[in-house]
Amino acid sequence: MRSMGIRTLALVLMVLVVASSCKKKNPTSLKPGKTSSKTGLAYNGEDGFEVKQYKALPAGPDLVFIEGGRFTMGSLEEDVMGTRDNLERTVSIQSFYMDETEVANVHYLEYLNAVQRDSSEEFYRRALPDTNVWFNELSFNDSYVTMYLRHPGFRLYPVVGVTWGQATDYCTWRTDAVSQSMSAKGTSAGTKKKGISLGKKKKAAQAEVATAASPSSMSVESGYVLPPYRLPTEAEWEYAAKGMIGTQYADENQSNQRIYPWDGSTLRQPRGKSKGTMLANFKRGKGDYAGIAGRSNDGAIITQEIRSYPANDYGLYDMAGNVNEWVQDVYRPLSYMDFNDLNSLRRDGYQDEAKNYDSKNSNSLISDKVRVYKGGSWADVAYWMSPGTRRFMEQDSATSTVGFRCAMIATGSTGKPR
C-alpha cells in the first residue's frame, strides 16, 4: 500500500511538471511566436506577412546605454549671465544611446577620407573643419592651425572647428558606414564581439544581411536596420551629463542633485590616490589654463585626449570641460516654458518664431539658424561646466572650443541589449 502511494504521488508530480512545462508562453516583441494571437493565422505563411524571430542586438560601436527616466532639467548655478533661459522643470527622457567620448580628430579624418573617395570635391571641401579657428592675431597658435587636426600626436583629441551642419553630416555618414560594416560581417552592431550570434535558425536573416547591396535595401521589419546616428537633444545631453543614476539609494529617492556631472561642488577629486587633481579640463581663472609646470593640475593648456578624466556614472567621458558640444535644439530663451515635458526638443520654425526677433537690424542674435551647445570647454571657467547652463551659436559657425558626440534611439521597451 505504501509503495502504491509513493507511485501515485510520483505520477501526480510528473503530471504537474509536464503541465507546467506546457504552460502557454506569452508572445514578446523579440519572440512573437509562430501565429498571430489575434487572428490565429500563421506568420510567414502564404499571405506573405513576415514576422521573423529576432534576437536583440547591441547598438553601434562606442555607444553607451542611457536608461531613461525623470529628472529636473535646468540650471542649478546662480544665473550670473542674467539670461533666465533654463529655469528648473521636471521632464522625462526615453532610454537612448550616447557616444562614450567626443568625436576625435582620427574619427573625423576617417570621415573625410570616405567623403574624398566617394563624394564630390565640393562636398569634401564643405566637410573640412575650419582649422583657422586656432588663429589669433594676438596669440601664437599658428602651429595648431596646421598640426591639430592631422598630426598623429593629436589623433585622439576632440575634433573642433566643425559647424552644426558638419556634425549632422558626420552623423548621417556614420549611420551608413556602420551599417555597411554590419552587412559585410553578416551580423549587426558587432554581435560577434558581444558574443551574440544569429544562430542556426536565423540563417535566412543572416543571408539577407550579408547579401544586401546596401543597408538601405534592408527593411526596418528585419531588425537589422540601424537607427540613425544623430546629435543628442539638449534634454538628452543634460540628462546624460548629470548622471543622476549614481545618486539613487532606495525607492526612487535621490540623495542629492548635481551641479556638475559628479557629486559635490568641488572640481577636484575629493579622496583616494588622485585626491586634489582636477575632474575636468577647464580654465581655472584669467590666464590660468592648466596650473603650474611640474604640478600641472588638469594637464592641458588647450584640449586634452579623450578619456583623460574620470567618466560620470553612465560611463560618459568629458561631459564637462575639454570641448563644448553641439546639440540638436534651436535656441530660444523661453524653451523651458515651451518644451514638452516628454523627450523635450526645441525645433526651428515652430512657436516663438524667428520673426519675433529683430535680427535684421542687429537688435537680436536669435534666429532659426542658431543652435544650442553645452558642457564648457578648455577655455571656459567652471560656471559653464554645469549641465544646466546653455549657450548658442550660428549653426554655420565654428570655434576651437566646440565639438560634438553622437546619440541614437533605443528601440523597444528599454532598448538595452539582452
Coordinates of C-alpha atoms in Angstrom, one line a residue, residues 175-328:
T175 CA 25.0 55.6 -39.9
D176 CA 25.7 54.3 -43.4
A177 CA 29.3 53.4 -42.6
V178 CA 28.4 51.3 -39.5
S179 CA 25.5 49.6 -41.4
Q180 CA 27.9 48.7 -44.2
S181 CA 30.3 47.2 -41.7
M182 CA 27.5 45.1 -40.3
S183 CA 26.4 44.0 -43.7
A184 CA 29.9 42.9 -44.6
K185 CA 30.0 40.8 -41.4
G186 CA 26.6 39.3 -41.9
T187 CA 25.6 40.5 -38.4
S188 CA 24.6 43.7 -36.8
A189 CA 26.4 46.1 -34.4
G190 CA 29.3 43.9 -33.5
T191 CA 27.3 40.9 -32.5
K192 CA 30.3 38.6 -32.6
K193 CA 32.3 40.8 -30.3
K194 CA 29.4 40.8 -27.8
G195 CA 29.0 37.0 -28.1
I196 CA 25.6 37.2 -29.7
S197 CA 25.1 35.3 -32.9
L198 CA 22.0 34.8 -35.1
G199 CA 22.1 31.0 -34.6
K200 CA 21.2 28.2 -37.0
K201 CA 17.5 29.2 -37.1
K202 CA 18.5 32.7 -38.3
K203 CA 20.4 31.7 -41.5
A204 CA 17.8 33.2 -43.7
A205 CA 18.0 36.6 -41.9
Q206 CA 21.8 36.3 -41.9
A207 CA 21.9 35.7 -45.7
E208 CA 19.6 38.7 -46.2
V209 CA 22.0 40.9 -44.3
A210 CA 25.2 39.5 -45.8
T211 CA 24.0 39.7 -49.4
A212 CA 22.4 43.1 -49.2
A213 CA 23.8 45.5 -51.8
S214 CA 23.5 48.4 -49.3
P215 CA 21.9 48.9 -45.9
S216 CA 19.1 50.8 -47.5
S217 CA 18.0 47.6 -49.2
M218 CA 17.1 46.0 -45.9
S219 CA 13.7 46.5 -44.4
V220 CA 13.0 48.0 -41.0
E221 CA 11.0 44.9 -40.1
S222 CA 14.1 42.8 -40.5
G223 CA 15.5 44.3 -37.3
Y224 CA 18.9 44.7 -38.9
V225 CA 18.5 48.3 -40.0
L226 CA 20.5 50.5 -37.6
P227 CA 18.6 53.5 -36.1
P228 CA 20.3 56.7 -37.4
Y229 CA 23.1 58.3 -35.5
R230 CA 22.3 61.9 -34.7
L231 CA 23.1 64.8 -32.4
P232 CA 21.6 64.4 -28.9
T233 CA 18.7 66.7 -28.0
E234 CA 19.5 69.3 -25.3
A235 CA 17.4 67.4 -22.8
E236 CA 19.1 64.1 -23.6
W237 CA 22.5 65.7 -23.3
E238 CA 21.7 67.4 -20.0
Y239 CA 20.2 64.2 -18.6
A240 CA 23.2 62.1 -19.6
A241 CA 25.7 64.6 -18.3
K242 CA 24.1 64.8 -14.8
G243 CA 24.2 61.0 -14.5
M244 CA 21.7 61.1 -11.6
I245 CA 21.5 57.3 -11.6
G246 CA 24.5 57.5 -9.3
T247 CA 22.6 59.4 -6.6
Q248 CA 19.8 56.9 -6.0
Y249 CA 19.6 54.9 -2.8
A250 CA 16.1 53.4 -2.5
D251 CA 12.6 53.6 -3.9
E252 CA 13.1 56.4 -6.4
N253 CA 14.8 58.5 -3.8
Q254 CA 17.9 60.5 -4.6
S255 CA 20.4 61.6 -2.1
N256 CA 21.3 64.9 -3.8
Q257 CA 21.1 67.0 -7.0
R258 CA 24.2 67.6 -9.1
I259 CA 25.8 70.9 -10.1
Y260 CA 28.4 69.0 -12.2
P261 CA 28.5 65.5 -13.7
W262 CA 29.9 64.3 -10.3
D263 CA 28.9 64.7 -6.7
G264 CA 29.6 67.8 -4.7
S265 CA 30.5 71.4 -5.5
T266 CA 34.2 70.8 -5.8
L267 CA 36.1 70.5 -9.1
R268 CA 38.8 68.2 -7.7
Q269 CA 39.0 64.5 -6.7
P270 CA 37.9 64.5 -3.1
R271 CA 39.6 61.3 -2.0
G272 CA 41.9 58.5 -3.0
K273 CA 45.3 58.4 -4.7
S274 CA 44.2 61.1 -7.1
K275 CA 42.9 63.4 -4.4
G276 CA 43.2 67.1 -5.4
T277 CA 43.5 66.5 -9.1
M278 CA 41.0 68.2 -11.4
L279 CA 38.0 66.3 -12.6
A280 CA 37.8 68.1 -16.0
N281 CA 39.7 70.3 -18.4
F282 CA 38.8 73.9 -18.0
K283 CA 40.1 77.4 -17.4
R284 CA 40.8 77.9 -13.8
G285 CA 40.9 81.7 -13.9
K286 CA 42.2 84.6 -16.0
G287 CA 45.3 83.5 -17.8
D288 CA 45.3 80.1 -15.9
Y289 CA 44.5 77.2 -18.3
A290 CA 46.3 74.4 -16.5
G291 CA 48.2 75.3 -13.4
I292 CA 52.0 75.4 -12.8
A293 CA 54.5 73.3 -14.7
G294 CA 55.6 70.2 -12.7
R295 CA 52.3 70.2 -10.9
S296 CA 50.1 71.0 -13.9
N297 CA 46.8 70.1 -12.4
D298 CA 44.4 69.4 -15.3
G299 CA 47.3 68.5 -17.6
A300 CA 46.1 70.5 -20.6
I301 CA 46.7 74.0 -21.9
I302 CA 44.2 73.5 -24.7
T303 CA 42.2 70.4 -25.4
Q304 CA 43.2 67.0 -23.9
E305 CA 43.0 63.4 -25.2
I306 CA 39.6 61.8 -24.8
R307 CA 39.2 59.6 -21.7
S308 CA 41.8 61.6 -19.8
Y309 CA 39.4 62.5 -17.0
P310 CA 37.0 60.3 -15.0
A311 CA 33.8 59.2 -16.6
N312 CA 30.5 60.0 -15.0
D313 CA 28.1 57.4 -13.6
Y314 CA 26.8 56.5 -17.0
G315 CA 30.4 55.9 -18.2
L316 CA 30.5 59.0 -20.4
Y317 CA 33.7 61.0 -20.6
D318 CA 34.2 64.8 -20.8
M319 CA 30.6 65.7 -20.2
A320 CA 32.1 68.8 -18.6
G321 CA 35.1 70.6 -20.0
N322 CA 37.5 69.8 -22.8
V323 CA 35.2 71.0 -25.6
N324 CA 31.6 72.2 -25.7
E325 CA 29.2 70.0 -27.7
W326 CA 26.6 70.8 -30.3
V327 CA 23.0 69.5 -29.6
Q328 CA 20.0 69.3 -31.9

